[in-house]
């Protein structure tokens, strides 16, 4: 009943595009799915989304054939595991560095004996228990993606060790935070390039943001999946554009009225 | 603490623009207010919005200086009065015809002795009782707009009598439903023109939809306020446009990869 | 598991006090119950409460031994029956007049063959079906109160006929609306007295508001149960009183600081 | 993206089974869908479900390939149309009689010129506007079922006229309410048989409840779809059975402990 | 107003049974309470329940005389203390090991000077402040149970030290996770036996799951309270059983129809 | 669109008063704002408030010109940053000690390079992206207050070092917890005095509770802002007072009735 995201991500021919979503609604999720995007990243870090809302967003997204990945609020891997039990396709861990921290966090989301994820087999991910324990374990291993966000300079320093953590399935390279921290776009891009190169070398699918005309370039550079927009930004600009389009007409109409 | 919509609407120099909203969120309300629109019409008729959600939307909108009008689900004037108690700037009554029906519905929203609206003075509209009963009555009379939707051929037939109903403050001329019912755009526009002319003759501010380049024309034709967009439509198109913009880049990148 | 309100109301020695509640919370319900009130009237008419919120308020109130009566939004007896199925102790119908209207509305809430209430025996009122159909019918007949609000002059005109409607269990005499409509407190009180006298004559328990020092007088006049406050009003005044109490101290402290 | 319920219902070889649902959760909807039922009837009449909850239940059900029908709270066809705009597969109208009433109610849910349903084409039923106005009208005509509940003796009296109402797509014969009203199971079954015969004669698919071993018999009698359970009842009995199964073991263990 | 769970648990003659609950509803809580279970464990670890939902579940459960214990999502003792302030009867801490971790976590939930629980005396647990600070402290000490979940092999290794932590009131021995981690049921049961023996030796009430016919055996083995089912599992199986019961009848009816 | 709290707090002439709030409603927030208080502290530590509820409370409070500060549940600075992105005026961190812990927690809420707050510039705090990245950084630095709660004896020991942490903007001195922990009011007040003196010496605005007649004294002692009440306490006492006021009247009326 899910979106088979991991499988699609590891298909050599695929190039996947998605969006960050912050509106707390299933309406927007269905619109994004119907429009044809491959995945959403539900942004708990920067939006005040509650767990029940995120759960509904995951359920409707996956039922619509679009993967729901969740960006955690902080390093809250307990909530991550609750969402994996609920059928999310994957988890993004913000500021997942240095290596020792990253190792702890990724391992929290892996089943024993290699990790510490608790067993809760009767949830949404197993069709509420209709699928058995074996399928639960299989899905938790090979049906989800655990994705560290590489968005601090120290993370790039540690990139090779981080990418070798067991259970890590992909990486998100956060050019926004790198740029803010370094205060220099070029230095940030150099770190992006370095992190990407490490991913490509190890065959780890990498993601970043591409909000403008840089989609083709990013794919050709080696990224495997891209966040091409965010919902609040798209909506804000659409409202602004519509209003600016009519503003002139309003003034013209007022002028006309004044003349009469 | 409200948006003084009625006062602005009756200002001879104003031309006001707003949007229909169907997303159940205060986020979208704040975005629309920040962008600068004058009002929203919260669409309970075509969106499954609950009363508590609509209440939050009204409160945040009015606190942001943007008027919140509510399009009722059916002829539910009891809910309308609850929202007027809660500080909404006005109510749109869908399919408010024929005349006898319109008279009943508008009168439901007027205080005795002229109408049947029950008295509930301790709510949001009076700052939770900080303003007294006199202010409650004054606000309920002259601080809100009761707006029939003229969207059936029979409503246009009855337009003069409808516009003379006590407590009616403005009119919305629904070209969408008129067009659907008549199955003929030209016939529908003739009815729009006829209804508008009646409004203009009586000094009743009229509203309609103007989703394209027709804003100036509609204002010059005599409309006083216009719904220039709806939220779900704007968002859907924005997602589609963004995806279509990158689709070509994705294909190009895939082609490039295939060649390598 | 309920509050046995009807039984208590018909006990000749009881004099019951309650509150109108408009905050959408179970916290306030528990506070009011713990403080010792006999009942609340959940005010859907003047507060934008959704049905799920009201359901939670009913459940926690009844489980706390305090009766939950619901004032309908308009004449929505369909929702009334849903709440009776959910274990509410009674329903107040606002503006329940003239007689013909009152008869329709009260009868909507009575089981066939005398009325039109649909049968839905597996809900909260029967402990989710643990009690059987017989108990469901018995509870729907003798475990709930159907209470018209006598708050229009025409209702007082029709009072004797209204009080004789089958299934009517008590009456609320709304001095607030009567006063607003007549614009004259004395005339309104004359109608209150007349309606009360009719109730007393027929042995119908009557309720009204008594927000000040008039509780004893109203009981001695013959009222059987009284709404002695409302939650938003109590809270607003408590905040205002606390602030006014400290305002002087703030100014004094500022003055002291200025002198230093 | 829906369940194609109407098409399946009119397939001569199909026999469909569903459940009434009253829990306000998408979890239960997914369980019922995964178990393999064909439809649910979301019971707003007897459960205090809010419109947003029902909307989420509709969306997840239809996305799971299971039809969501909504039993209205009262005769609230305005809400029915909101849910049709939101992609529900159909509407059940409780106590849909006598004929004049039934005609009004069914016609409320049909588009002009034959009915009075307002046009709101940008909602969930059209993939949020991705499908156009033509598809919206087509879906509103031939993609949904309008189902009167025949559950009063007067409805059976009027059955032939009711079944001829334009826009009526199926009928639910409510043996529960008929039995309660008549107070006699045999008389009630005679009316069920009579109503069913009318449906069969006109080729109108009929539904009723079959909560025990009567499923085969009801299908063979001519019913086309059956409600075979309700969620709260199933859950209550399952908890009771589990507890009764262990009660003896608890007592035995206590006895054993006492002996030691 | 609570369920006096701790008192009942320490009664030598009692043997208590409860359920894990994951549905986000008060309906299910009331059903379980009405059926007669002694406690529920609200499962935040494996179900996406929000804090407000859990709060409502606690309130209705305790008001119904059934204890509400909360299984935390991760090691979030801050939320645990919020729920103790809200009147929960106890807290289960998942994967509460090794000893040093367990000591930190249990101590977080004990008042100073022995622990670090912050003081918040005006909440639900004190009847919203009607009970004073002394009663708040007394209830926080002797009215709640703090329960580590012994579900990792290392926890069993540390069992004696863990059971000696101040403020620990009972223990839950998690055979499910032990079995998953060890991949061997017999080895897991050996650890269960060892952990139970340590509890019995120290007079610490122990709990585990007993979902089948093993209830008597577990009680006789020394367990004091048992989780005998979970809500989603019970419901899923009930739906499946009902459908499988009618499946044959459906096929028979179809066969009959085909023959005709 | 916010309340400019930090600016007001640093105005030498201001003395600000606020309340703790625990009811999960925007109604109470508006009442408190309309009554004229300067700020609220939304109490996530001792009330089971979900993040979406807190978000709505922040938005309506700030839009009403009243500052919304959030007391965290535990040391959850990830959620703190989400609320700063959402436009909260500040954060209170409970039990923010010893120094090393305090330093970690405050630094979590400061942007790089001095701290670790992640960058999320398109949220409510920037008018949903209408304000740019520069304004986002400026607001995050100088538009919010980060406030440790000094409420453990060890915190007072470390007070000078804690007050020197970069990004710390004010301090809350928690006399309630200090008193509970020490079990001696005088000793606790000595620590309060010591902590306050350190704040005054460094020019750090300090806050504490002043629930009685001690407002003037606390301001004169050097506190800059005070929590003068909490919502649940005010409401509980108001209900109790109202009931106690009428209790005598009820008894008198009953006595009168008995005599007749």
Short mmCIF file of N, CA, C and O in Angstrom, two decimals, chain A residues 6 41 76 80 82 93 105 110 112 121-122 126 136 148 163 201 224 241 247:
data_model
loop_
_atom_site.label_atom_id
_atom_site.label_comp_id
_atom_site.label_asym_id
_atom_site.label_seq_id
_atom_site.Cartn_x
_atom_site.Cartn_y
_atom_site.Cartn_z
N UNK A 6 12.12 3.49 -1.80
CA UNK A 6 13.53 3.06 -1.76
C UNK A 6 13.90 2.33 -3.05
O UNK A 6 14.96 2.55 -3.63
N UNK A 41 8.83 15.96 1.67
CA UNK A 41 9.54 15.92 2.95
C UNK A 41 8.70 16.74 3.92
O UNK A 41 8.59 17.96 3.79
N UNK A 76 15.05 13.62 17.30
CA UNK A 76 14.03 12.84 17.97
C UNK A 76 13.77 11.53 17.24
O UNK A 76 12.73 11.34 16.59
N UNK A 80 10.76 9.31 15.03
CA UNK A 80 11.07 8.72 13.73
C UNK A 80 10.58 7.28 13.66
O UNK A 80 9.92 6.87 12.70
N UNK A 82 8.29 5.84 15.43
CA UNK A 82 6.82 5.82 15.41
C UNK A 82 6.30 6.03 13.98
O UNK A 82 5.36 5.37 13.55
N UNK A 93 17.28 13.33 9.14
CA UNK A 93 17.73 13.77 10.45
C UNK A 93 18.52 15.07 10.30
O UNK A 93 19.62 15.06 9.74
N UNK A 105 22.33 8.25 16.02
CA UNK A 105 21.00 8.57 15.50
C UNK A 105 20.54 7.56 14.46
O UNK A 105 19.40 7.08 14.48
N UNK A 110 17.52 1.42 13.42
CA UNK A 110 17.79 0.10 12.85
C UNK A 110 17.39 -0.95 13.89
O UNK A 110 17.63 -0.77 15.08
N UNK A 112 17.46 -4.34 16.20
CA UNK A 112 18.49 -5.19 16.78
C UNK A 112 18.68 -6.42 15.88
O UNK A 112 17.72 -6.83 15.18
N UNK A 121 5.10 -4.41 15.76
CA UNK A 121 4.68 -4.92 14.48
C UNK A 121 3.23 -4.80 14.09
O UNK A 121 2.88 -5.21 13.00
N UNK A 122 2.36 -4.27 14.88
CA UNK A 122 0.95 -4.28 14.50
C UNK A 122 0.45 -2.98 13.90
O UNK A 122 -0.76 -2.77 13.83
N UNK A 126 2.44 -2.55 8.60
CA UNK A 126 2.14 -3.96 8.33
C UNK A 126 0.67 -4.16 8.03
O UNK A 126 0.11 -5.23 8.29
N UNK A 136 7.30 -7.22 8.70
CA UNK A 136 7.59 -6.00 9.46
C UNK A 136 9.10 -5.75 9.50
O UNK A 136 9.56 -4.64 9.23
N UNK A 148 20.71 11.11 6.75
CA UNK A 148 21.29 12.21 7.53
C UNK A 148 21.30 13.49 6.70
O UNK A 148 21.50 13.45 5.49
N UNK A 163 29.00 8.33 5.96
CA UNK A 163 28.36 7.55 4.90
C UNK A 163 28.55 6.05 5.08
O UNK A 163 27.87 5.25 4.44
N UNK A 201 30.82 8.44 -4.86
CA UNK A 201 31.87 7.42 -4.79
C UNK A 201 31.37 6.16 -4.08
O UNK A 201 31.75 5.04 -4.43
N UNK A 224 20.67 12.42 -6.98
CA UNK A 224 19.71 11.40 -7.40
C UNK A 224 18.27 11.85 -7.16
O UNK A 224 17.35 11.42 -7.86
N UNK A 241 1.95 37.16 -6.73
CA UNK A 241 1.92 37.38 -8.17
C UNK A 241 0.52 37.74 -8.64
O UNK A 241 0.33 38.62 -9.47
N UNK A 247 -3.11 44.59 -9.31
CA UNK A 247 -2.94 45.88 -8.65
C UNK A 247 -3.05 47.03 -9.66
O UNK A 247 -3.76 48.01 -9.42
#
